[in-house]
PDB file of C-alpha atoms and ligand atoms in Angstrom:
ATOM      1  CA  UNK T 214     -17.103 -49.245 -10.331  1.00  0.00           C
ATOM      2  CA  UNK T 215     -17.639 -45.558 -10.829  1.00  0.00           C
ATOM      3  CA  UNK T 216     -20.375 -43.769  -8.220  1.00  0.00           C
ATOM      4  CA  UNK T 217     -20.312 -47.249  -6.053  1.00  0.00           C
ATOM      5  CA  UNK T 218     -18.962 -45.653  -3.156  1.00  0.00           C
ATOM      6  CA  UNK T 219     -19.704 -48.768  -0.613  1.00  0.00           C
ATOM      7  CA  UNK T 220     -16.324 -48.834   1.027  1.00  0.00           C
ATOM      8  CA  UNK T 221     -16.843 -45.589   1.373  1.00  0.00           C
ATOM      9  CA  UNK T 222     -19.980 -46.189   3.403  1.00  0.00           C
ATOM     10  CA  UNK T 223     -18.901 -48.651   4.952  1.00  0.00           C
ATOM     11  CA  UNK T 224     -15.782 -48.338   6.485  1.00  0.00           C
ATOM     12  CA  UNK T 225     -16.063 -47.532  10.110  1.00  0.00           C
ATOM     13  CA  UNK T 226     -13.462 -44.949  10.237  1.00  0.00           C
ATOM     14  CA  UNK T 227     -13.930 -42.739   7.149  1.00  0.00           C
ATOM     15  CA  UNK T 228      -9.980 -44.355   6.024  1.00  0.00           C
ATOM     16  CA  UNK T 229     -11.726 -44.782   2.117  1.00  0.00           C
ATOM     17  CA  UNK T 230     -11.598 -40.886  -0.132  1.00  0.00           C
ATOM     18  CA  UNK T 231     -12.041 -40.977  -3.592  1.00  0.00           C
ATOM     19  CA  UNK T 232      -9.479 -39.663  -5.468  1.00  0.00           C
ATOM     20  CA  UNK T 233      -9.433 -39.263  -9.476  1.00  0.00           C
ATOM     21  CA  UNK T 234     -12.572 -41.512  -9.278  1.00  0.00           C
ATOM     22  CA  UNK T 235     -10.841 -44.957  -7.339  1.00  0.00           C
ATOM     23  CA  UNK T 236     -11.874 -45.202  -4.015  1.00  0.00           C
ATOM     24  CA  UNK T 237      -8.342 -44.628  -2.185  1.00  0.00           C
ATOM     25  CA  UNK T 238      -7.538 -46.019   1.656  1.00  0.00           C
ATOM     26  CA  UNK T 239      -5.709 -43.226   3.753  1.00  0.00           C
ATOM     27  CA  UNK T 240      -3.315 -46.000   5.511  1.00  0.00           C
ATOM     28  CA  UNK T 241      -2.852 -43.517   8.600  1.00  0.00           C
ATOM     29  CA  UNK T 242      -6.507 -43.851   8.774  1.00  0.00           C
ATOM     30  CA  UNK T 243      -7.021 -47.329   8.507  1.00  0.00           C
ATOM     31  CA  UNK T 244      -7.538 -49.851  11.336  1.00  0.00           C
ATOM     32  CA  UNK T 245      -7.155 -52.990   8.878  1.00  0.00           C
ATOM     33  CA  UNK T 246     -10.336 -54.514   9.673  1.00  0.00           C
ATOM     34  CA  UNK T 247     -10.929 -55.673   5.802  1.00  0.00           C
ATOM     35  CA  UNK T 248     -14.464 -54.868   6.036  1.00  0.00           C
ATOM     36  CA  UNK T 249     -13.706 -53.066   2.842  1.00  0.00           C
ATOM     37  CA  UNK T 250     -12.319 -56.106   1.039  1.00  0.00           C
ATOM     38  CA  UNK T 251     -15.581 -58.262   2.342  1.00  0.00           C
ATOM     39  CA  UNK T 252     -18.680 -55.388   0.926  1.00  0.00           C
ATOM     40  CA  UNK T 253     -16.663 -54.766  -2.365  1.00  0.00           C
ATOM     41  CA  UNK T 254     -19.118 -56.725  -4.963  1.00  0.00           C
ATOM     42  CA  UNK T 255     -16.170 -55.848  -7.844  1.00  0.00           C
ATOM     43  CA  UNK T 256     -13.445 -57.386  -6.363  1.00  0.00           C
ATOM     44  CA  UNK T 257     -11.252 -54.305  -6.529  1.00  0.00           C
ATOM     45  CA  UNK T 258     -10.157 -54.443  -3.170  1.00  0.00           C
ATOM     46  CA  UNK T 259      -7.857 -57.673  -2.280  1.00  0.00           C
ATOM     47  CA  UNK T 260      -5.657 -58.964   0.373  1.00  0.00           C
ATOM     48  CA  UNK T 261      -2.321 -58.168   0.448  1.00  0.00           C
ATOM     49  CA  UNK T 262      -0.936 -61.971  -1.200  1.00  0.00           C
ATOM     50  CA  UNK T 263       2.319 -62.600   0.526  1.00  0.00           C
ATOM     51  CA  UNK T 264       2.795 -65.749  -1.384  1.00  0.00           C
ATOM     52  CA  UNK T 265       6.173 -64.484  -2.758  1.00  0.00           C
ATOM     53  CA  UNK T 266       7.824 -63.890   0.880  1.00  0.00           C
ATOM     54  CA  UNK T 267       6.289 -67.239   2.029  1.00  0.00           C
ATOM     55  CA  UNK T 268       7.867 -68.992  -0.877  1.00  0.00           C
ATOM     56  CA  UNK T 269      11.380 -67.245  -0.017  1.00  0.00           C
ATOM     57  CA  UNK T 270      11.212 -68.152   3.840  1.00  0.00           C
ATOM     58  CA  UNK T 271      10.460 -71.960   3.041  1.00  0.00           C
ATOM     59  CA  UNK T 272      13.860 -72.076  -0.065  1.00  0.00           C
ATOM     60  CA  UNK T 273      15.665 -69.968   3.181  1.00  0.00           C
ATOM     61  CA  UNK T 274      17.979 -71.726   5.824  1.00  0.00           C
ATOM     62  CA  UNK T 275      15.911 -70.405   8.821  1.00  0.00           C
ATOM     63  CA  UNK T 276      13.090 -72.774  10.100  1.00  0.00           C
ATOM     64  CA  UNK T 277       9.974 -71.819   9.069  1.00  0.00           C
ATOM     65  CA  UNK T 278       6.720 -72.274  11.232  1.00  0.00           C
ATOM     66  CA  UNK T 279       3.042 -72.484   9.734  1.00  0.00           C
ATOM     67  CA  UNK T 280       0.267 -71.106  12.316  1.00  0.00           C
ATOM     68  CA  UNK T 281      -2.803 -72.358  11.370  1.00  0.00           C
ATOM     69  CA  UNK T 282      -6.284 -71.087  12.219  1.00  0.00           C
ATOM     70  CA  UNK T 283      -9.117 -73.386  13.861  1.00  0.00           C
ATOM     71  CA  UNK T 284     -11.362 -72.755  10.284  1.00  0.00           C
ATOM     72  CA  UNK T 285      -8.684 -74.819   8.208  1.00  0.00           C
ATOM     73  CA  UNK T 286     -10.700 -77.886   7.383  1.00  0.00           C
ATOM     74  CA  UNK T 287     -13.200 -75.517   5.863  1.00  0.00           C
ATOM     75  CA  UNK T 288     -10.448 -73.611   4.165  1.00  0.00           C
ATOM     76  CA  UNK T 289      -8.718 -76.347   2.371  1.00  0.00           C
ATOM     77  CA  UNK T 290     -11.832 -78.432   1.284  1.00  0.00           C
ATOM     78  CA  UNK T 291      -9.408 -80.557  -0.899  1.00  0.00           C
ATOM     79  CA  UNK T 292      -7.601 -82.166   1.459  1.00  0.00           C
ATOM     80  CA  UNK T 293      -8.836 -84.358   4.415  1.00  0.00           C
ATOM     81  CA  UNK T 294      -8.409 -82.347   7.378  1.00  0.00           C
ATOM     82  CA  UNK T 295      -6.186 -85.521   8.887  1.00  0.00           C
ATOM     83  CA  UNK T 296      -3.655 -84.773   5.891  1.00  0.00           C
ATOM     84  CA  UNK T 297      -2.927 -80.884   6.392  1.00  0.00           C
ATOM     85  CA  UNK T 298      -0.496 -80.796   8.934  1.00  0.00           C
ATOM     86  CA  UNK T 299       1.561 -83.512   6.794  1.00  0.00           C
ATOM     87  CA  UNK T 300       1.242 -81.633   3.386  1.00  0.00           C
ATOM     88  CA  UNK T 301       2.112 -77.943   5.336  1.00  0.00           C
ATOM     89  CA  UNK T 302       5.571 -80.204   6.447  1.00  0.00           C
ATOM     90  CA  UNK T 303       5.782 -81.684   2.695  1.00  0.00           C
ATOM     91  CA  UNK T 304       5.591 -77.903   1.876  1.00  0.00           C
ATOM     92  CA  UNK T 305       8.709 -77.097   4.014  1.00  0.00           C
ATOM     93  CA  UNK T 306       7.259 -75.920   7.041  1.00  0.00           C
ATOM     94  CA  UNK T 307       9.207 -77.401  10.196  1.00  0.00           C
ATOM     95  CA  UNK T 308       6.526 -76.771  12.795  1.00  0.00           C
ATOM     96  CA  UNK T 309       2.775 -76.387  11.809  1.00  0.00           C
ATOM     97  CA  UNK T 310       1.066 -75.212  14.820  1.00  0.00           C
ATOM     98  CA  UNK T 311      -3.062 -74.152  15.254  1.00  0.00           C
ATOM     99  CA  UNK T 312      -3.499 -70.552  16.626  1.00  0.00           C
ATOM    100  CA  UNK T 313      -5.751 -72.369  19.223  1.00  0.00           C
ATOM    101  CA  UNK T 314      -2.879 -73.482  21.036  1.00  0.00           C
ATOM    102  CA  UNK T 315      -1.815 -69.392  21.311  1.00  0.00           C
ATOM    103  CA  UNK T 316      -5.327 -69.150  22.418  1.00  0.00           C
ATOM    104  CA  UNK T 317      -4.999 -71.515  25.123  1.00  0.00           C
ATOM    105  CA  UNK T 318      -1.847 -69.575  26.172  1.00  0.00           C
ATOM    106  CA  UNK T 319      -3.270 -66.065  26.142  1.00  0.00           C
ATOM    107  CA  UNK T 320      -6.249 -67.385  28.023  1.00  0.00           C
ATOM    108  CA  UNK T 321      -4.007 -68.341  30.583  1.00  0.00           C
ATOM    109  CA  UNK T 322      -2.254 -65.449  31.209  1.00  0.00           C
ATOM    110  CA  UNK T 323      -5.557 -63.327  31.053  1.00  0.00           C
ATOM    111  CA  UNK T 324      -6.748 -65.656  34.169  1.00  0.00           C
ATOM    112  CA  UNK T 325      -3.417 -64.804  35.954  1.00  0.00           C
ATOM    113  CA  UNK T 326      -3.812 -60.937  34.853  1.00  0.00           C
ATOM    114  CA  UNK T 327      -7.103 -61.037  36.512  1.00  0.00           C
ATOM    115  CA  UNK T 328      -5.765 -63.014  39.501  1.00  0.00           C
ATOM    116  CA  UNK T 329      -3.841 -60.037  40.336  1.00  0.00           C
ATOM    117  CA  UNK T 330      -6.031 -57.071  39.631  1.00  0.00           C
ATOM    118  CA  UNK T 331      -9.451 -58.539  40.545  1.00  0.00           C
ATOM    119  CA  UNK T 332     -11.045 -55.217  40.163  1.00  0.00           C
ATOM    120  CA  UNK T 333     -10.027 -54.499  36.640  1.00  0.00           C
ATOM    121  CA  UNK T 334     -10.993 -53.736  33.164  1.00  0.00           C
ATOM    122  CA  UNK T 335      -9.238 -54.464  29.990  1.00  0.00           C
ATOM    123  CA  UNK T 336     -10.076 -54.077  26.537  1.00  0.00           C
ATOM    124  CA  UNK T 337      -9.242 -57.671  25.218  1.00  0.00           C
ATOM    125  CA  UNK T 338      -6.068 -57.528  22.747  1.00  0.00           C
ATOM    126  CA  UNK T 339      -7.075 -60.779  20.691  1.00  0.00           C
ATOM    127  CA  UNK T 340      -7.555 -58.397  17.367  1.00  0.00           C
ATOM    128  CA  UNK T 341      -5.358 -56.083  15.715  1.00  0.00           C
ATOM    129  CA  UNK T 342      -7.919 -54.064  14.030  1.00  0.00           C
ATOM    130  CA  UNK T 343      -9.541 -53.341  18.047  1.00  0.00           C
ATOM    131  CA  UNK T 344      -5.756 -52.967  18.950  1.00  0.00           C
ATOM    132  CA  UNK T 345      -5.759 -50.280  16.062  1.00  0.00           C
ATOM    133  CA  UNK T 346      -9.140 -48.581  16.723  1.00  0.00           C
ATOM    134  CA  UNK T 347      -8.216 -47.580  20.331  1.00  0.00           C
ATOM    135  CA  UNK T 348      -4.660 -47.115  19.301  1.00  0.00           C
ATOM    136  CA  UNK T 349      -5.467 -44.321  16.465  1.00  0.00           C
ATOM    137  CA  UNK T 350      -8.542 -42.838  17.724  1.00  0.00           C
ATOM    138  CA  UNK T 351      -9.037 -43.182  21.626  1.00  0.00           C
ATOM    139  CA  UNK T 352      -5.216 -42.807  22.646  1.00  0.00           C
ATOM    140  CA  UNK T 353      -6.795 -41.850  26.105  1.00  0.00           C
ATOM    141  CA  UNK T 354      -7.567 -46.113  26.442  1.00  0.00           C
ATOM    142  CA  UNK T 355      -4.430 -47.050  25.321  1.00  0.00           C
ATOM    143  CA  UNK T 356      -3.262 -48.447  28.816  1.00  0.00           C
ATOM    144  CA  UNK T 357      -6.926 -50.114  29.446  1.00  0.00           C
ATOM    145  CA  UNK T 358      -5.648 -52.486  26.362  1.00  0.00           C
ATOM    146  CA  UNK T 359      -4.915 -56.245  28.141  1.00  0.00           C
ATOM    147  CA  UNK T 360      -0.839 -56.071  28.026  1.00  0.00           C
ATOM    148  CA  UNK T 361      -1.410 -59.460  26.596  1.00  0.00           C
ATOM    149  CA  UNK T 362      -0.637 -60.361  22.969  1.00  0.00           C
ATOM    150  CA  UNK T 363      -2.611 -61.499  20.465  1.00  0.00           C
ATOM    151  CA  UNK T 364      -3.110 -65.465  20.374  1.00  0.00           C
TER     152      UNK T 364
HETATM  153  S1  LIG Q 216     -13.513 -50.330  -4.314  1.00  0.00           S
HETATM  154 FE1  LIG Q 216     -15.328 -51.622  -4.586  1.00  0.00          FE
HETATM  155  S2  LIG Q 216     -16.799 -50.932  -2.997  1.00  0.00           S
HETATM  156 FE2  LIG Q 216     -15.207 -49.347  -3.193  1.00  0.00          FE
HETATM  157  S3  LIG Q 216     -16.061 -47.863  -4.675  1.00  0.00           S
HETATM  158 FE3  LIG Q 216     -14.802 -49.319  -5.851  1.00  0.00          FE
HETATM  159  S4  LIG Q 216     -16.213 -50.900  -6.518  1.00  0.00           S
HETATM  160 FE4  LIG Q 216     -17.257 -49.774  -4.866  1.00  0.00          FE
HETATM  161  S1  LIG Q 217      -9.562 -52.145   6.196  1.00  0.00           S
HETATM  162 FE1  LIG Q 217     -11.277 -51.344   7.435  1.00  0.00          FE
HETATM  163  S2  LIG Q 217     -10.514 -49.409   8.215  1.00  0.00           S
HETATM  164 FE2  LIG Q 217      -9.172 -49.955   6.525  1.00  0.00          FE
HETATM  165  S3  LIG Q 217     -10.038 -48.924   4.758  1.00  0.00           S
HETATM  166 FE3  LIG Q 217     -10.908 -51.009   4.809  1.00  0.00          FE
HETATM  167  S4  LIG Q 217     -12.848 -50.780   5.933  1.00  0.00           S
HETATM  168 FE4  LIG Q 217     -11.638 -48.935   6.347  1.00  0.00          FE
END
């Protein structure tokens, strides 16, 4: 919408110019946090669909896992939340997993990590857009990130 400007505003790392009127992301700018996406009231900014290269893994010959979040049974408000795993594997998917089991795994090894450095202090590594942020515009904290990867 001409003169909106709310991305603008909003994003928190000035990664939104406007350029022959359209609000245009600087990608060497941007952390990825999609708070853009979420304040647009037009709908002009979406999410990158990667339907297509989903579709082509699944009619590969590679196995193909699905990693679900912890939100799906408010995500797929069709289907009874006992069903999901079952229709991901009548989709094609060999392994469906829930990224709460990665969870459980990274919280393990952050308990070990601060087993062996009791006196330290990380920036938690759970979220790409943080991962981003520090990586892009405080290089100096780069090694204060948890050398842990993201559940
Ligand atoms: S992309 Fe959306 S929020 Fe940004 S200026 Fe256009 S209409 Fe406004
Ligand atoms: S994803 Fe976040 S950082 Fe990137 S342009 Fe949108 S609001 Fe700015």
């Amino acid at each position: 919408m001409p003169g909106c400007y709310t991305c603008v505003r909003e994003c928190p790392v000035k990664a939104i110019r406007i350029r022959e009127g359209q609000a245009d992301v600087v990608f060497s700018r941007c952390i990825g946090c999609r708070n853009c996406v979420q304040v647009c009231g037009q709908y002009a900014k979406q999410v990158y669909d990667t339907t297509t290269l989903v579709d082509a893994l699944l009619s590969g010959k590679d196995r193909v896992a699905a990693i679900i979040a912890p939100s799906f049974p408010a995500a797929f408000i069709d289907w009874p939340y006992q069903k999901v795993v079952g229709l991901f594997r009548k989709m094609g998917f060999d392994y469906v997993m829930e990224v709460a089991f990665g969870a459980d795994l990274v919280s393990d090894r952050y308990q070990r990590l601060f087993e062996k450095d009791t006196n330290g202090h990380y920036i938690a590594t759970s979220c790409p857009a943080i991962v981003n942020y520090v990586e892009r515009y405080y290089p100096a904290l780069v090694d204060a990130l948890a050398p842990i990867v993201s559940p």
